[in-house]
Tab-separated table of C-alpha atoms and ligand atoms in Angstrom:
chain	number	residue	atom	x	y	z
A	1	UNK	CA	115.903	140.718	75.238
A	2	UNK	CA	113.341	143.032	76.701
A	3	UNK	CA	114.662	146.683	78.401
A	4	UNK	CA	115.200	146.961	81.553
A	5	UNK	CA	112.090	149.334	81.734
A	6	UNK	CA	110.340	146.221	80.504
A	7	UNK	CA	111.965	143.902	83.094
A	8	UNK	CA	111.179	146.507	85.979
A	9	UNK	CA	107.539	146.868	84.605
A	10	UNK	CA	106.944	142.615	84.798
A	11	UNK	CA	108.379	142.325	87.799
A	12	UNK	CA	105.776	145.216	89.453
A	13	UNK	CA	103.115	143.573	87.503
A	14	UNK	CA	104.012	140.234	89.233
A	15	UNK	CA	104.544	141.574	92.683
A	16	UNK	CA	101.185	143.583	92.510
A	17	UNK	CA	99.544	139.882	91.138
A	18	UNK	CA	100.946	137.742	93.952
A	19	UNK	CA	99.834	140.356	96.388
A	20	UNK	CA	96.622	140.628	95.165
A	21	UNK	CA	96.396	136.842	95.407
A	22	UNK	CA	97.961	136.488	99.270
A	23	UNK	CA	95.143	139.399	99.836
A	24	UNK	CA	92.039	137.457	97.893
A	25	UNK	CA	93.217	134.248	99.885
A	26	UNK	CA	93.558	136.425	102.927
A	27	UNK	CA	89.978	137.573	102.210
A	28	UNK	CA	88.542	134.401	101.265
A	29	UNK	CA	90.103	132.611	104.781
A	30	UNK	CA	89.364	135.382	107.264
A	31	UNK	CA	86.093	136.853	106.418
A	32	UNK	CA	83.964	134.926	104.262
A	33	UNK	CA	85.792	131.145	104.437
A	34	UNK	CA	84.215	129.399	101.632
A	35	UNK	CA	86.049	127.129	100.171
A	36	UNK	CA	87.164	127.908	96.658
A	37	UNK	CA	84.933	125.205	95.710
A	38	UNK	CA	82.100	127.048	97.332
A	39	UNK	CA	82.802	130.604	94.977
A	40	UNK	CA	83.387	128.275	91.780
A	41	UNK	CA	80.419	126.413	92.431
A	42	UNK	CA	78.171	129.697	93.171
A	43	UNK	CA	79.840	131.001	89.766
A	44	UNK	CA	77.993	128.170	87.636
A	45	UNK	CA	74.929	127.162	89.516
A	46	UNK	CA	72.673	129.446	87.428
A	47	UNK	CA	73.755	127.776	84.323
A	48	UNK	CA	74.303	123.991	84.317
A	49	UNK	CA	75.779	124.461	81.375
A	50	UNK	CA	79.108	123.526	81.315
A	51	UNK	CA	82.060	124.061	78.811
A	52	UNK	CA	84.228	121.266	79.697
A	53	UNK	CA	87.676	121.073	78.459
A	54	UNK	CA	88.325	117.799	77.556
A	55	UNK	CA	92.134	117.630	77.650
A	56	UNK	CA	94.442	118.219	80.276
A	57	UNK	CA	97.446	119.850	77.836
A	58	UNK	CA	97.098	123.087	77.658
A	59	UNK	CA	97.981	123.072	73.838
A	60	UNK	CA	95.682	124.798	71.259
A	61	UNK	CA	93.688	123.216	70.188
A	62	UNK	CA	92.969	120.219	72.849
A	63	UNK	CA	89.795	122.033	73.901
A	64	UNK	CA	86.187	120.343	73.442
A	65	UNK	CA	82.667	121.815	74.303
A	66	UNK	CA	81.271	119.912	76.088
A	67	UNK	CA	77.236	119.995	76.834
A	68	UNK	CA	76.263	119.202	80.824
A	69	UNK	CA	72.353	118.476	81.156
A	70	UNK	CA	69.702	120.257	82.468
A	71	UNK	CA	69.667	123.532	80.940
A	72	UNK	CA	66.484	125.581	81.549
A	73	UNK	CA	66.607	127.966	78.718
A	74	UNK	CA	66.431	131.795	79.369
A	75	UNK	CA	65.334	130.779	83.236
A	76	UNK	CA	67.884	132.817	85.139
A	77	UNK	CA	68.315	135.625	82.871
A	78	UNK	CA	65.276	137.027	81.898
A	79	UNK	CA	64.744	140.591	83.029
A	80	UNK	CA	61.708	141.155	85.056
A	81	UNK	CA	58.763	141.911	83.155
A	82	UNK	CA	58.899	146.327	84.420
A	83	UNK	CA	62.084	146.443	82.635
A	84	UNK	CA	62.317	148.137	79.859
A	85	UNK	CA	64.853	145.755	77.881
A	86	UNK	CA	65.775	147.603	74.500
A	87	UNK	CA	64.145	145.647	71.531
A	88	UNK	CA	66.492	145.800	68.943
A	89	UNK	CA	65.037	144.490	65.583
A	90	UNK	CA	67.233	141.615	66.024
A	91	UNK	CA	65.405	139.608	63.274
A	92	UNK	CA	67.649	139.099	60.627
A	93	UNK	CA	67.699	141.870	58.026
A	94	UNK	CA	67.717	141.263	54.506
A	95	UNK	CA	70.848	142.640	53.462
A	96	UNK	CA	72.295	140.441	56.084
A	97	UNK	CA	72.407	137.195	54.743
A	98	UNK	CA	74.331	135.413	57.125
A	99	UNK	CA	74.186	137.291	60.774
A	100	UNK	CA	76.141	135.706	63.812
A	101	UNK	CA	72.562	135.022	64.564
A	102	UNK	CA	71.416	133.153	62.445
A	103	UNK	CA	74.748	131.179	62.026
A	104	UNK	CA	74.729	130.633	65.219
A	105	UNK	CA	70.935	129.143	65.633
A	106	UNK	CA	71.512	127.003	63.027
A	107	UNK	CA	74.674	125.367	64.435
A	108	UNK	CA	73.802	122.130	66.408
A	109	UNK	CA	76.871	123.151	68.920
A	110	UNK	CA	76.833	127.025	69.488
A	111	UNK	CA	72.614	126.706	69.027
A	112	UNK	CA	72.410	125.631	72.673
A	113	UNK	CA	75.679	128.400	73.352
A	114	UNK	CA	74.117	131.154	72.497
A	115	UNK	CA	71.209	133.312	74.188
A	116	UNK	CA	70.325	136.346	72.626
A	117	UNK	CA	67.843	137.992	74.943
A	118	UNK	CA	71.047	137.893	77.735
A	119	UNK	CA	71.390	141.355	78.485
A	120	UNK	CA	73.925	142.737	77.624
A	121	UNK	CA	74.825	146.176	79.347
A	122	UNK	CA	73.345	147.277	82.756
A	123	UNK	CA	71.602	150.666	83.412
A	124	UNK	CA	69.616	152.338	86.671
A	125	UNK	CA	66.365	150.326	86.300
A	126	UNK	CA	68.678	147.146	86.896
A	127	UNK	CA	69.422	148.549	90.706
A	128	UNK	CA	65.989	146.588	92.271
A	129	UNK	CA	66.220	144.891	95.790
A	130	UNK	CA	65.727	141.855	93.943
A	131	UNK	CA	69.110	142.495	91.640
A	132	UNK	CA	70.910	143.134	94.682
A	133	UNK	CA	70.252	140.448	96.565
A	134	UNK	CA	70.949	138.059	93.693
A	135	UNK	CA	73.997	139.896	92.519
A	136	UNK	CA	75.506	140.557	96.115
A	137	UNK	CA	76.363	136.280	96.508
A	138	UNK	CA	78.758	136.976	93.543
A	139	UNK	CA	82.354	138.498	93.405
A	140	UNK	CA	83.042	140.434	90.764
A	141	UNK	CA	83.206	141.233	87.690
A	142	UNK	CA	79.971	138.200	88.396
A	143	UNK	CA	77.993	139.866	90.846
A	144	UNK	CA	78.418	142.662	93.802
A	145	UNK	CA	80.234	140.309	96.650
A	146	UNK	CA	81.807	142.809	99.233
A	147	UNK	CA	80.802	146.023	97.253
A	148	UNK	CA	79.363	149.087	99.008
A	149	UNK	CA	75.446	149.577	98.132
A	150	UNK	CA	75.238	152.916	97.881
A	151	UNK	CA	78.812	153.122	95.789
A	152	UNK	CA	76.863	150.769	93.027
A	153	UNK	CA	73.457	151.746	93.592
A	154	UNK	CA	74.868	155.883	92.658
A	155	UNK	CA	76.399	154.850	89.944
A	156	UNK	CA	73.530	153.124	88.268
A	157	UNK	CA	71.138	155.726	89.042
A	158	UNK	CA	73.288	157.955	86.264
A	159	UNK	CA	73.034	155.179	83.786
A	160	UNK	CA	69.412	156.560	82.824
A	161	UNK	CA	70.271	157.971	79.280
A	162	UNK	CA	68.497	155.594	76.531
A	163	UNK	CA	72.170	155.204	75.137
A	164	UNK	CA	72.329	153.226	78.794
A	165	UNK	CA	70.418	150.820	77.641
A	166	UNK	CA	71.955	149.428	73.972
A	167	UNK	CA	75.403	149.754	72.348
A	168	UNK	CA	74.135	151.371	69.609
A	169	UNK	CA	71.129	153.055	68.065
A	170	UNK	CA	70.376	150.477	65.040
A	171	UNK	CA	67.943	153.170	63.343
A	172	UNK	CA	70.631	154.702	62.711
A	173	UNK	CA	71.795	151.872	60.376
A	174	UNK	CA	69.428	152.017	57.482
A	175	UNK	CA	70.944	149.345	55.307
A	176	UNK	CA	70.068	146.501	58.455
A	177	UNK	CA	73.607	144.882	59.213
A	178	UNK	CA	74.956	146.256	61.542
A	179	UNK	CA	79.187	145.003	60.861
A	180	UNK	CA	81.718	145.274	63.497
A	181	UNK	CA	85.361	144.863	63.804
A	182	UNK	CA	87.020	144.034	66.857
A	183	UNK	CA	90.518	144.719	67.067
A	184	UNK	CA	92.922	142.946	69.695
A	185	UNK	CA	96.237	144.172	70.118
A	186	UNK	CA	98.160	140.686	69.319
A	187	UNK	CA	101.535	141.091	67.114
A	188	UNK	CA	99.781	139.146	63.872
A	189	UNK	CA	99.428	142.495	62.690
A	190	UNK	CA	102.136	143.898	62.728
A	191	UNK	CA	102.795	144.217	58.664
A	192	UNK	CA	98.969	143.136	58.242
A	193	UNK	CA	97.853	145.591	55.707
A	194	UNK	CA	94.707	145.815	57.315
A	195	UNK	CA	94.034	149.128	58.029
A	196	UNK	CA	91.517	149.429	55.723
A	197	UNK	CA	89.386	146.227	55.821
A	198	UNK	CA	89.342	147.294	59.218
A	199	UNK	CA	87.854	150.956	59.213
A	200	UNK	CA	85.482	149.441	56.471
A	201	UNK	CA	83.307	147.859	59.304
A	202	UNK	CA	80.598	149.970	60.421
A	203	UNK	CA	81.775	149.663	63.859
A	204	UNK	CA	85.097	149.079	65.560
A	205	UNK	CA	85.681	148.240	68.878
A	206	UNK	CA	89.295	148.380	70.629
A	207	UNK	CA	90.831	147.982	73.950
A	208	UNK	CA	93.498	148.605	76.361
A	209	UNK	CA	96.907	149.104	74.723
A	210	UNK	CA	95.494	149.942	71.456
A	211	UNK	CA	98.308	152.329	69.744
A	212	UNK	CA	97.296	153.797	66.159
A	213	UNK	CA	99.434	156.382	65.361
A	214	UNK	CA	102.205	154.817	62.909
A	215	UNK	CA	100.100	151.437	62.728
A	216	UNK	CA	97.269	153.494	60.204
A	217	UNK	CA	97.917	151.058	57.498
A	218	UNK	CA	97.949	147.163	59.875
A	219	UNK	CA	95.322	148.596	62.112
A	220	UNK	CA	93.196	151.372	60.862
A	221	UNK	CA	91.997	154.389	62.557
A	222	UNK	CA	88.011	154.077	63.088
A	223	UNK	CA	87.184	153.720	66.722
A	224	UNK	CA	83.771	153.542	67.585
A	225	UNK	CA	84.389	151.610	71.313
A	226	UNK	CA	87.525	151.271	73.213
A	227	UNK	CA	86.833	148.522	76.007
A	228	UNK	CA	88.515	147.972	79.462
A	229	UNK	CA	88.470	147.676	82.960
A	230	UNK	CA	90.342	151.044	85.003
A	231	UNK	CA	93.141	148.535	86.088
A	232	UNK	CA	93.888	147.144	82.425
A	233	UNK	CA	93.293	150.770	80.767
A	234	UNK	CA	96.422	152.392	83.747
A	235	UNK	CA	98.079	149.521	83.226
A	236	UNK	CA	98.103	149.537	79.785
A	237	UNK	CA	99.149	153.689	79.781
A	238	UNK	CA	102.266	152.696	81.783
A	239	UNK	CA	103.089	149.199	80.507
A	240	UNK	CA	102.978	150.597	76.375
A	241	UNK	CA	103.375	154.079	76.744
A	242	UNK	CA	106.957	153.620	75.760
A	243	UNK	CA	105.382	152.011	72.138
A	244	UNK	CA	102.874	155.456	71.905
A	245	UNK	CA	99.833	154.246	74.322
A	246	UNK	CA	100.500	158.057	76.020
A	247	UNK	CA	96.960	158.348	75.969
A	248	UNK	CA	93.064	156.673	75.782
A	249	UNK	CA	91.581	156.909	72.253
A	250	UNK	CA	89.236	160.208	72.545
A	251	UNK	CA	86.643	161.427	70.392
A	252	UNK	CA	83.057	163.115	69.512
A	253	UNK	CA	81.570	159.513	68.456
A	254	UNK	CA	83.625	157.555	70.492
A	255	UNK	CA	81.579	155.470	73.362
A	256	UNK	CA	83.456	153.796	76.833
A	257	UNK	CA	82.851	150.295	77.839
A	258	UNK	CA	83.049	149.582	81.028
A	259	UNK	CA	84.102	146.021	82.478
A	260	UNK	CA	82.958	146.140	86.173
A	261	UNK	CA	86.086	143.880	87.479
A	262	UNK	CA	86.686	145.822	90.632
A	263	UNK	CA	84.184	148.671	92.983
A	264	UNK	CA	87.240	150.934	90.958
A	265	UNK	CA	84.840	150.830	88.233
A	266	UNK	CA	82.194	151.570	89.482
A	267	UNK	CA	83.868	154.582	90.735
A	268	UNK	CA	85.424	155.792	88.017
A	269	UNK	CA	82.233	155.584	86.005
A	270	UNK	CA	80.012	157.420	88.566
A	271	UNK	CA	83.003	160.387	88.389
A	272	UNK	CA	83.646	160.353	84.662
A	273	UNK	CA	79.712	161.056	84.066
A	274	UNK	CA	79.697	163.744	86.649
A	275	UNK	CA	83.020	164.981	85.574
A	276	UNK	CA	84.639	165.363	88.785
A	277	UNK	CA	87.683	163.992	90.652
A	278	UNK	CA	87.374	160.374	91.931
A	279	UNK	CA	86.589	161.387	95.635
A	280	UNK	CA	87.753	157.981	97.317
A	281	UNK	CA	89.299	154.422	96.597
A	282	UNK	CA	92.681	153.348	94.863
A	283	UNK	CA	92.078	156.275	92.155
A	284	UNK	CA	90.712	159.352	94.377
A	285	UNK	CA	91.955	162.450	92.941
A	286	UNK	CA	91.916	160.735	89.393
A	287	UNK	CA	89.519	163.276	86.695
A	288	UNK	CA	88.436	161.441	84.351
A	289	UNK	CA	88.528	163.505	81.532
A	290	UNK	CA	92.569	162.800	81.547
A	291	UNK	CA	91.433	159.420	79.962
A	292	UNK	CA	87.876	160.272	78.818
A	293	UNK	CA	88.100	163.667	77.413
A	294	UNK	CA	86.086	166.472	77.947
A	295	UNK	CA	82.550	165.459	77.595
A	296	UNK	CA	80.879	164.318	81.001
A	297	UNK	CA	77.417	162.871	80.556
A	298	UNK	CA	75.703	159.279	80.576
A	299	UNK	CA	75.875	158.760	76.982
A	300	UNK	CA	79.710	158.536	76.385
A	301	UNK	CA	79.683	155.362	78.769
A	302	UNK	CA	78.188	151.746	78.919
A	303	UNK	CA	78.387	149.348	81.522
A	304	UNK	CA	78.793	145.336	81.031
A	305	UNK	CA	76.111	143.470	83.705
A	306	UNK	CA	77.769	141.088	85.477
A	307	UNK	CA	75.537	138.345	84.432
A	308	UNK	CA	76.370	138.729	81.061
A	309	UNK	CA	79.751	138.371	82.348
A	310	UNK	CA	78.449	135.321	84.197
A	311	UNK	CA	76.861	133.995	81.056
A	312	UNK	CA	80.152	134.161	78.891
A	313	UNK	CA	82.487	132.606	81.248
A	314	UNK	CA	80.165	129.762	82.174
A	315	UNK	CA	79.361	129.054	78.487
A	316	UNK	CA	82.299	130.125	76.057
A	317	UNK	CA	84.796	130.271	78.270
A	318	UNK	CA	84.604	128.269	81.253
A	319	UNK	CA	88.550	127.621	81.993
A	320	UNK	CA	90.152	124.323	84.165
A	321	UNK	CA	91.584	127.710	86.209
A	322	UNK	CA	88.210	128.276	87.909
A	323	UNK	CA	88.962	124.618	89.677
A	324	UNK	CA	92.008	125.715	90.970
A	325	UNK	CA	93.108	127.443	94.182
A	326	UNK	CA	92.668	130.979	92.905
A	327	UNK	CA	90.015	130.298	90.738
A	328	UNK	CA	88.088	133.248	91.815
A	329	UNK	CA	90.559	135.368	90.295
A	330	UNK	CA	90.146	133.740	86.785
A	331	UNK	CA	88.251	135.429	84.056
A	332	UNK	CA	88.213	136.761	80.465
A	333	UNK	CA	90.475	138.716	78.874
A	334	UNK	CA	89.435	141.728	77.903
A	335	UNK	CA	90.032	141.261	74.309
A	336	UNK	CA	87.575	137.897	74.516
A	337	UNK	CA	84.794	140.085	76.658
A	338	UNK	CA	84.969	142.818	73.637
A	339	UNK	CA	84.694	140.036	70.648
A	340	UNK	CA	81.548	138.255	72.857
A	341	UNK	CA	80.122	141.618	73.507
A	342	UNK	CA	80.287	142.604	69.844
A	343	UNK	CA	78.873	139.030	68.977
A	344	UNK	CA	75.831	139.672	71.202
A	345	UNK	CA	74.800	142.866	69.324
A	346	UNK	CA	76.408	143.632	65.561
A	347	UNK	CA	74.969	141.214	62.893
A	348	UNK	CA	78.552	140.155	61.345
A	349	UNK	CA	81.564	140.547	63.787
A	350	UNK	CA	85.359	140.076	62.386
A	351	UNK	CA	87.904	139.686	64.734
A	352	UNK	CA	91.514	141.165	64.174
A	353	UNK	CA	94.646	140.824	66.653
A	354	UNK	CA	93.505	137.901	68.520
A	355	UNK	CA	95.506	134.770	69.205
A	356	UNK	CA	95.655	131.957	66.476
A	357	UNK	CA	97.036	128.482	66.445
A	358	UNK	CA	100.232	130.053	64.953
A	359	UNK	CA	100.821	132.849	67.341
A	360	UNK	CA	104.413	131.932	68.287
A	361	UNK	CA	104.847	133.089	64.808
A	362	UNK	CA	104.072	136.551	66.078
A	363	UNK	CA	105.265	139.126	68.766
A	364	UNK	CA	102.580	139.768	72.173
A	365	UNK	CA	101.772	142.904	70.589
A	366	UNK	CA	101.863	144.774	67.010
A	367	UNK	CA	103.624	147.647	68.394
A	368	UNK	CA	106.966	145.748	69.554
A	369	UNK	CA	110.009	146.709	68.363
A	370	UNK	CA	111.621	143.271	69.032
A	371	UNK	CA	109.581	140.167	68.790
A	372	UNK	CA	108.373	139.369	72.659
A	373	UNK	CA	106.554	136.063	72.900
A	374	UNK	CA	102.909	136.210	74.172
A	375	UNK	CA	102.343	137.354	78.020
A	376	UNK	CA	100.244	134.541	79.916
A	377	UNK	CA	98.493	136.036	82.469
A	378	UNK	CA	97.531	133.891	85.820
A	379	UNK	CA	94.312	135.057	85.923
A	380	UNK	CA	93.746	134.262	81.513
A	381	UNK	CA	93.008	131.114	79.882
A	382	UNK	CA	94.479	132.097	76.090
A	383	UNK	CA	94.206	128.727	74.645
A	384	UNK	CA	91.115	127.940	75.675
A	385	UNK	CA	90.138	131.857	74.185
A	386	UNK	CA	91.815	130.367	70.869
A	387	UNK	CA	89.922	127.337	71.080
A	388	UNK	CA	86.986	129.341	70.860
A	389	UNK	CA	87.818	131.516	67.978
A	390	UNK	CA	88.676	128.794	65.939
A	391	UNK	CA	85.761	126.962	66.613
A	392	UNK	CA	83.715	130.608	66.205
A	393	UNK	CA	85.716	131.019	62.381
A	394	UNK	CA	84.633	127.480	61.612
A	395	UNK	CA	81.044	127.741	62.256
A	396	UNK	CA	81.399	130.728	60.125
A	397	UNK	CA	79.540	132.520	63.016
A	398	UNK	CA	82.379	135.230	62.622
A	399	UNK	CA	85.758	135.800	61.068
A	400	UNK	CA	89.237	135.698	62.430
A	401	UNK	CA	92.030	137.201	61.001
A	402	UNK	CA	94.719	134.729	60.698
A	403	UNK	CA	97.824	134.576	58.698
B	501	NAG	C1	69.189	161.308	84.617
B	501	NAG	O1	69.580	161.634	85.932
B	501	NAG	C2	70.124	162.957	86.056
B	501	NAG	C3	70.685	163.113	87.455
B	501	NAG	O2	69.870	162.520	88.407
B	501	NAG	C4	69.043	163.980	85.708
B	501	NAG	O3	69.545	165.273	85.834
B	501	NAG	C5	68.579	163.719	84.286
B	501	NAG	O4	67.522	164.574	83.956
B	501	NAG	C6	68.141	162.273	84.101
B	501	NAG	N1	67.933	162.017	82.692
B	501	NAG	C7	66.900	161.333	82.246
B	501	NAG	C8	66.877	161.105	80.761
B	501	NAG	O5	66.015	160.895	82.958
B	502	NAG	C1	107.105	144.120	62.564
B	502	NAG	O1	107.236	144.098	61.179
B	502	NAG	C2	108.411	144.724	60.721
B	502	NAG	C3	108.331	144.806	59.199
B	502	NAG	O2	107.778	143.643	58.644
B	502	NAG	C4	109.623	143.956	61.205
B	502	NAG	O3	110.798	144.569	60.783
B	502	NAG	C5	109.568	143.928	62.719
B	502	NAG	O4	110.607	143.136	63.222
B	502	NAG	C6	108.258	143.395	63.198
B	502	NAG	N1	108.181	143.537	64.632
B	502	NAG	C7	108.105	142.503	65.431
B	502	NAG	C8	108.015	142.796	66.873
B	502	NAG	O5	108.039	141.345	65.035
């Protein structure tokens, strides 16, 4: 049985979901009328690719991959020739004998999956007429759909830092592999005895509810990126402060990522490099150094593009929810965009706290008092996010932690 702080909390999670629905149907029927068709269809049309699910239960494990036809290789993605794209020595280095790259070339499913040269993060020299205009037929976290030019076009122009433009500097990685953890918050590890196979990695990445202090030994301490979008990371401070969440991870080395899911992130991440109070929007008056600490300056923060958030839902997770009435509200979890991100750019990724074929073995999270079963959220598709893993571990293209 949950407390009735817990009860209270669901219930204003669910009110503030089904009016956030009414208000994107609302939306969709008065100003722009497309039908939901329409959005899903604009979603995919730049990659033909499609990740069919070939079952209708929603049971783990009843998900295929499925390969549609037609897919023009790099076509849509590649950056325009001015752009300085960072040219990490992705090559495989010696010391790295088996890197999610080369796994992943060499398997004859996630081969035609994967595309490396997708970028990854977005920076100012993105913000071109032509970017706009392509990006601005796309809701978000896909594209710019509704969003103020000048609120996205000033944030961008602070992303000019070199930091901007990769996750991480891999010179300073002599040995050549780079290895990253990625820690979700799911209850399987809660007892894990992790903690230090965990900080081992050379980078860790963590996200929204992600409590440390008394979890040292299941979940480490290392943070090197703490992933999020501004409405997961408040909801997250309210939702599991009463389990210790009282506060974002802070610190010297420590680097934001950004999930652009709303114009409240772009917002927030224009104020939290200037280090003033959000001036306008559902957060005005917010600083940003209340969740981001002291230091104000480009480096501290990256920003996902949305078509690499276009790219990951159209080919690794491309849910049955996008065909349905609110499809357009349908995308990854966080969790999922932190593993694919960390996929994209460390040479061997291992994934900790994410959900497993067993996970009604486990409470939602690690910090629970009382086993909770798992929270489905409308807008999530967890199994077909296990699917993947699973079928990730398998092709030994990365780890999973399962127990
Ligand atoms: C980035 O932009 C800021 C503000 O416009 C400017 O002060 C700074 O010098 C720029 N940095 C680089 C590396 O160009
Ligand atoms: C976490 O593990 C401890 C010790 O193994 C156990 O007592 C507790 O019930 C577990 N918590 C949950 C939520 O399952």
């Amino acid at each position: 049985m949950g407390s009735p702080r817990w009860k209270r909390l669901c219930l204003l999670l669910l009110a503030a979901l089904t009016s956030s629905v009414l208000l994107y149907g609302h939306y969709y029927a008065t100003v722009e009328s497309p039908t939901s068709q329409r959005i899903i269809a604009s979603l995919l049309q730049p990659q033909p690719l499609i990740l069919a699910s070939s079952g209708t239960s929603h049971r783990a494990g009843s998900h295929r991959w499925a390969l549609g036809g037609g897919l023009e290789r790099g076509k849509f993605f590649r950056p325009s020739t001015d752009l300085e794209e960072p040219k990490p020595s992705r090559q495989q280095p010696s010391t790295c004998p088996s890197s999610v790259m080369a796994r992943a070339k060499a398997d004859p499913k996630f081969g035609d999956i994967f595309l490396f040269d997708t970028p990854v993060l977005m920076w100012d020299q993105h913000f071109t007429t032509e970017t706009w205009d392509r990006l601005k037929t796309r809701h978000v976290p896909y594209g710019w759909q509704g969003l103020s030019h000048t609120a996205v076009g000033s944030t961008l122009q602070l992303l000019n830092a070199s930091a901007n433009r990769q996750l991480f500097d891999r010179d300073s990685f002599p040995g050549g592999c780079v290895r990253c953890a990625v820690v979700g918050n799911g209850g399987i590890l809660n007892g894990s005895r992790q903690g230090k196979a965990i900080d081992a990695h050379d980078l860790v990445f963590r996200l929204n509810g992600a409590v440390i202090k008394g979890f040292e030994e299941d979940v480490g301490t290392k943070i090197s990126f703490y992933g999020f979008t501004v409405n997961t990371m408040k909801n997250s401070l309210i939702a599991y402060e009463e389990y210790g969440f009282s506060q974002v991870p802070q610190g010297k080395d420590l680097r934001y990522i950004f999930i652009p899911s709303d114009i409240r992130d772009y917002v927030m991440l224009k104020a939290a490099i200037q280090g003033r109070p959000v001036p306008e929007g559902s957060d005005r008056g917010d600083r940003p150094q209340k969740y981001f600490g002291p230091e104000a300056s480009a480096e501290k923060f990256k920003l996902l593009h949305p078509d690499f958030l276009q790219y990951l839902t159209a080919r690794f997770l491309r849910s049955e929810l996008l065909d349905m009435q609110y499809g357009s509200l349908y995308m990854p979890s966080t969790g999922a965009l932190m593993l694919l991100t960390a996929l994209h750019t460390c040479d061997q990724v291992s994934a900790y706290g994410f959900i497993t074929s067993n996970y009604e073995e486990f409470s939602d999270h690690y910090y629970e008092t009382e086993k909770k079963p798992l929270v489905f959220y409308a807008n999530h598709d967890m199994m077909l996010e296990a699917a993947l893993w699973r079928s990730l571990h398998r092709a030994g293209i990365m780890t999973l932690y399962q127990r």
